[in-house]
PDB file of C-alpha atoms in Angstrom:
ATOM      1  CA  MET A  57     -17.144  26.640 172.930  1.00 51.00           C
ATOM      2  CA  HIS A  58     -17.382  28.785 175.995  1.00 56.00           C
ATOM      3  CA  VAL A  59     -18.726  32.313 175.356  1.00 57.00           C
ATOM      4  CA  PRO A  60     -15.864  34.247 176.979  1.00 63.00           C
ATOM      5  CA  ALA A  61     -13.328  32.087 175.171  1.00 61.00           C
ATOM      6  CA  ALA A  62     -15.092  32.708 171.857  1.00 57.00           C
ATOM      7  CA  ALA A  63     -15.173  36.429 172.515  1.00 56.00           C
ATOM      8  CA  GLU A  64     -11.499  36.342 173.426  1.00 63.00           C
ATOM      9  CA  ALA A  65     -10.685  34.428 170.246  1.00 59.00           C
ATOM     10  CA  ALA A  66     -12.724  36.879 168.154  1.00 58.00           C
ATOM     11  CA  ALA A  67     -10.911  39.816 169.784  1.00 57.00           C
ATOM     12  CA  ALA A  68      -7.549  38.200 169.093  1.00 58.00           C
ATOM     13  CA  VAL A  69      -8.485  37.599 165.469  1.00 58.00           C
ATOM     14  CA  THR A  70      -9.738  41.177 165.124  1.00 64.00           C
ATOM     15  CA  ALA A  71      -6.620  42.585 166.746  1.00 59.00           C
ATOM     16  CA  GLY A  72      -4.413  40.384 164.597  1.00 59.00           C
ATOM     17  CA  SER A  73      -6.199  41.341 161.405  1.00 63.00           C
ATOM     18  CA  GLY A  74      -6.098  45.014 162.467  1.00 62.00           C
ATOM     19  CA  MET A  75      -2.363  44.848 162.991  1.00 64.00           C
ATOM     20  CA  TRP A  76      -1.969  42.998 159.706  1.00 61.00           C
ATOM     21  CA  MET A  77      -4.037  45.635 157.864  1.00 63.00           C
ATOM     22  CA  PHE A  78      -2.022  48.448 159.466  1.00 64.00           C
ATOM     23  CA  SER A  79       1.334  46.954 158.613  1.00 65.00           C
ATOM     24  CA  TYR A  80       0.314  45.407 155.278  1.00 66.00           C
ATOM     25  CA  ASN A  81       1.697  48.085 152.929  1.00 68.00           C
ATOM     26  CA  LYS A  82       3.804  50.032 155.397  1.00 69.00           C
ATOM     27  CA  GLU A  83       7.180  49.122 153.896  1.00 73.00           C
ATOM     28  CA  ASN A  84       6.038  49.869 150.353  1.00 72.00           C
ATOM     29  CA  PHE A  85       4.520  53.161 151.476  1.00 71.00           C
ATOM     30  CA  GLY A  86       7.748  54.100 153.254  1.00 75.00           C
ATOM     31  CA  TYR A  87       9.708  53.235 150.115  1.00 78.00           C
ATOM     32  CA  ASP A  88       7.318  55.251 147.926  1.00 82.00           C
ATOM     33  CA  VAL A  89       7.617  58.347 150.109  1.00 80.00           C
ATOM     34  CA  GLY A  90      11.197  58.855 148.990  1.00 82.00           C
ATOM     35  CA  GLN A  91      10.259  58.386 145.351  1.00 85.00           C
ATOM     36  CA  ARG A  92       7.318  60.798 145.617  1.00 87.00           C
ATOM     37  CA  PHE A  93       9.506  63.432 147.234  1.00 87.00           C
ATOM     38  CA  GLY A  94      12.179  62.903 144.582  1.00 86.00           C
ATOM     39  CA  ARG A  95       9.566  63.301 141.835  1.00 88.00           C
ATOM     40  CA  PHE A  96       8.243  66.454 143.524  1.00 89.00           C
ATOM     41  CA  MET A  97      11.745  67.948 143.787  1.00 90.00           C
ATOM     42  CA  THR A  98      12.530  67.029 140.174  1.00 88.00           C
ATOM     43  CA  ALA A  99       9.330  68.703 138.989  1.00 88.00           C
ATOM     44  CA  ARG A 100      10.163  71.817 141.017  1.00 89.00           C
ATOM     45  CA  GLY A 101      13.708  71.880 139.661  1.00 88.00           C
ATOM     46  CA  ASN A 102      12.427  71.552 136.095  1.00 86.00           C
ATOM     47  CA  ALA A 103       9.902  74.354 136.672  1.00 84.00           C
ATOM     48  CA  ASN A 104      12.652  76.596 138.040  1.00 79.00           C
ATOM     49  CA  ALA A 105      14.904  75.773 135.081  1.00 83.00           C
ATOM     50  CA  GLN A 106      12.036  76.544 132.696  1.00 80.00           C
ATOM     51  CA  VAL A 107      11.461  79.947 134.303  1.00 78.00           C
ATOM     52  CA  GLY A 108      15.198  80.583 134.067  1.00 79.00           C
ATOM     53  CA  GLN A 109      15.039  79.823 130.352  1.00 80.00           C
ATOM     54  CA  TYR A 110      12.100  82.206 129.971  1.00 82.00           C
ATOM     55  CA  ARG A 111      14.111  84.910 131.716  1.00 82.00           C
ATOM     56  CA  GLU A 112      17.101  84.284 129.449  1.00 86.00           C
ATOM     57  CA  ASP A 113      14.846  84.442 126.381  1.00 86.00           C
ATOM     58  CA  ILE A 114      13.340  87.748 127.476  1.00 87.00           C
ATOM     59  CA  VAL A 115      16.739  89.241 128.205  1.00 89.00           C
ATOM     60  CA  GLY A 116      18.095  87.984 124.875  1.00 89.00           C
ATOM     61  CA  LEU A 117      15.222  89.376 122.819  1.00 89.00           C
ATOM     62  CA  CYS A 118      15.157  92.728 124.573  1.00 91.00           C
ATOM     63  CA  GLU A 119      18.919  93.189 124.559  1.00 93.00           C
ATOM     64  CA  MET A 120      19.035  92.376 120.848  1.00 93.00           C
ATOM     65  CA  THR A 121      16.421  95.057 120.164  1.00 93.00           C
ATOM     66  CA  VAL A 122      18.230  97.560 122.382  1.00 94.00           C
ATOM     67  CA  ALA A 123      21.543  96.880 120.621  1.00 95.00           C
ATOM     68  CA  LYS A 124      20.000  97.299 117.162  1.00 95.00           C
ATOM     69  CA  MET A 125      18.212 100.518 118.123  1.00 95.00           C
ATOM     70  CA  ASP A 126      21.360 101.941 119.724  1.00 94.00           C
ATOM     71  CA  THR A 127      23.331 101.123 116.585  1.00 95.00           C
ATOM     72  CA  TRP A 128      20.682 102.780 114.440  1.00 95.00           C
ATOM     73  CA  SER A 129      20.707 105.913 116.623  1.00 95.00           C
ATOM     74  CA  MET A 130      24.491 106.108 116.183  1.00 96.00           C
ATOM     75  CA  VAL A 131      24.100 105.812 112.398  1.00 96.00           C
ATOM     76  CA  CYS A 132      21.404 108.504 112.419  1.00 96.00           C
ATOM     77  CA  THR A 133      23.667 110.800 114.422  1.00 95.00           C
ATOM     78  CA  CYS A 134      26.453 110.340 111.852  1.00 95.00           C
ATOM     79  CA  PHE A 135      24.002 111.075 109.022  1.00 95.00           C
ATOM     80  CA  LEU A 136      22.865 114.229 110.822  1.00 93.00           C
ATOM     81  CA  ALA A 137      26.487 115.359 111.092  1.00 91.00           C
ATOM     82  CA  ILE A 138      26.973 114.754 107.356  1.00 90.00           C
ATOM     83  CA  CYS A 139      23.783 116.659 106.510  1.00 89.00           C
ATOM     84  CA  THR A 140      24.935 119.542 108.711  1.00 86.00           C
ATOM     85  CA  ALA A 141      28.302 119.623 106.985  1.00 83.00           C
ATOM     86  CA  LEU A 142      26.680 119.557 103.534  1.00 83.00           C
ATOM     87  CA  SER A 143      24.110 122.235 104.315  1.00 81.00           C
ATOM     88  CA  CYS A 144      26.508 124.677 105.965  1.00 75.00           C
ATOM     89  CA  ALA A 145      29.927 124.475 104.369  1.00 63.00           C
ATOM     90  CA  GLY A 146      29.287 122.041 101.530  1.00 58.00           C
ATOM     91  CA  ARG A 147      27.615 124.449  99.139  1.00 61.00           C
ATOM     92  CA  ILE A 148      27.857 123.465  95.515  1.00 59.00           C
ATOM     93  CA  GLY A 149      30.070 125.803  93.581  1.00 57.00           C
ATOM     94  CA  MET A 150      32.380 126.867  96.423  1.00 63.00           C
ATOM     95  CA  HIS A 151      35.436 126.460  94.213  1.00 67.00           C
ATOM     96  CA  GLY A 152      33.965 127.644  91.003  1.00 67.00           C
ATOM     97  CA  ALA A 153      30.954 129.307  89.531  1.00 72.00           C
ATOM     98  CA  ALA A 154      27.774 128.961  91.594  1.00 71.00           C
ATOM     99  CA  PRO A 155      24.999 126.901  90.035  1.00 74.00           C
ATOM    100  CA  PRO A 156      21.613 128.439  89.325  1.00 81.00           C
ATOM    101  CA  GLY A 157      19.407 129.380  92.267  1.00 80.00           C
ATOM    102  CA  TRP A 158      16.750 126.758  91.567  1.00 85.00           C
ATOM    103  CA  TYR A 159      19.425 124.045  91.718  1.00 82.00           C
ATOM    104  CA  CYS A 160      20.723 125.326  95.074  1.00 80.00           C
ATOM    105  CA  ALA A 161      17.137 125.456  96.352  1.00 85.00           C
ATOM    106  CA  LEU A 162      16.550 121.803  95.382  1.00 88.00           C
ATOM    107  CA  TYR A 163      19.864 120.865  96.973  1.00 85.00           C
ATOM    108  CA  SER A 164      19.079 122.632 100.244  1.00 85.00           C
ATOM    109  CA  GLY A 165      15.486 121.386 100.264  1.00 90.00           C
ATOM    110  CA  ASN A 166      16.593 117.791  99.874  1.00 92.00           C
ATOM    111  CA  ILE A 167      19.175 118.144 102.625  1.00 91.00           C
ATOM    112  CA  PHE A 168      16.624 119.636 105.019  1.00 92.00           C
ATOM    113  CA  ALA A 169      14.068 116.961 104.146  1.00 95.00           C
ATOM    114  CA  ALA A 170      16.766 114.378 104.881  1.00 94.00           C
ATOM    115  CA  VAL A 171      17.418 116.083 108.233  1.00 94.00           C
ATOM    116  CA  LEU A 172      13.717 115.800 109.088  1.00 96.00           C
ATOM    117  CA  PHE A 173      13.525 112.120 108.187  1.00 97.00           C
ATOM    118  CA  ILE A 174      16.790 111.304 109.939  1.00 96.00           C
ATOM    119  CA  GLY A 175      15.575 113.184 113.013  1.00 95.00           C
ATOM    120  CA  LEU A 176      12.393 111.112 112.932  1.00 97.00           C
ATOM    121  CA  ALA A 177      14.420 107.898 112.581  1.00 96.00           C
ATOM    122  CA  LEU A 178      16.630 108.992 115.482  1.00 96.00           C
ATOM    123  CA  TRP A 179      13.586 109.705 117.660  1.00 97.00           C
ATOM    124  CA  LEU A 180      12.003 106.346 116.812  1.00 96.00           C
ATOM    125  CA  SER A 181      15.249 104.463 117.458  1.00 96.00           C
ATOM    126  CA  LEU A 182      15.624 106.095 120.872  1.00 95.00           C
ATOM    127  CA  HIS A 183      11.976 105.356 121.641  1.00 96.00           C
ATOM    128  CA  GLY A 184      12.369 101.726 120.522  1.00 95.00           C
ATOM    129  CA  SER A 185      15.454 101.256 122.674  1.00 95.00           C
ATOM    130  CA  LEU A 186      13.826 102.710 125.778  1.00 95.00           C
ATOM    131  CA  ARG A 187      10.596 100.807 125.163  1.00 94.00           C
ATOM    132  CA  ALA A 188      12.477  97.521 124.860  1.00 93.00           C
ATOM    133  CA  GLN A 189      14.272  98.228 128.153  1.00 93.00           C
ATOM    134  CA  CYS A 190      10.959  99.057 129.856  1.00 92.00           C
ATOM    135  CA  ALA A 191       9.338  95.909 128.468  1.00 89.00           C
ATOM    136  CA  GLU A 192      12.257  93.819 129.696  1.00 89.00           C
ATOM    137  CA  ALA A 193      12.002  95.235 133.215  1.00 90.00           C
ATOM    138  CA  SER A 194       8.225  94.795 133.239  1.00 89.00           C
ATOM    139  CA  LEU A 195       8.339  91.211 132.013  1.00 86.00           C
ATOM    140  CA  LEU A 196      11.124  90.203 134.378  1.00 84.00           C
ATOM    141  CA  THR A 197       9.549  91.785 137.459  1.00 87.00           C
ATOM    142  CA  ARG A 198       5.846  91.161 136.895  1.00 82.00           C
ATOM    143  CA  LYS A 199       5.296  88.255 134.549  1.00 71.00           C
ATOM    144  CA  VAL A 200       8.208  85.820 134.886  1.00 65.00           C
ATOM    145  CA  ARG A 201       9.181  85.105 138.480  1.00 62.00           C
TER     146      ARG A 201
END
């Protein structure tokens, strides 16, 4: 075989095999690109849905705590009103003979102790409600985005 013809044949074989290697998996790769992008978008959509569920869970937990604490503060306010009515105008013996002094002292002492404990419960319920609202805002703005 002549040397230039052999070199030309080798170049043609190399070029042909190069073109074959370049186009070998091109159709499959082009088909896979769409599937890879679809998988990527599905994963992103699932991640966004998961974060949305986290946000709903945080809002649900915090709002439940806020609602319970607000209800408890309303109950404590009603109890304070009852204790005020009993300590001021609800003296035992208003319509008859007054009981002994030691009995009135125990009565008043118990009412005022109840006022202290109800005041503490009211303070803690207000604190719990505000703390739950602060935790909700902190979690939603800093932790779950």
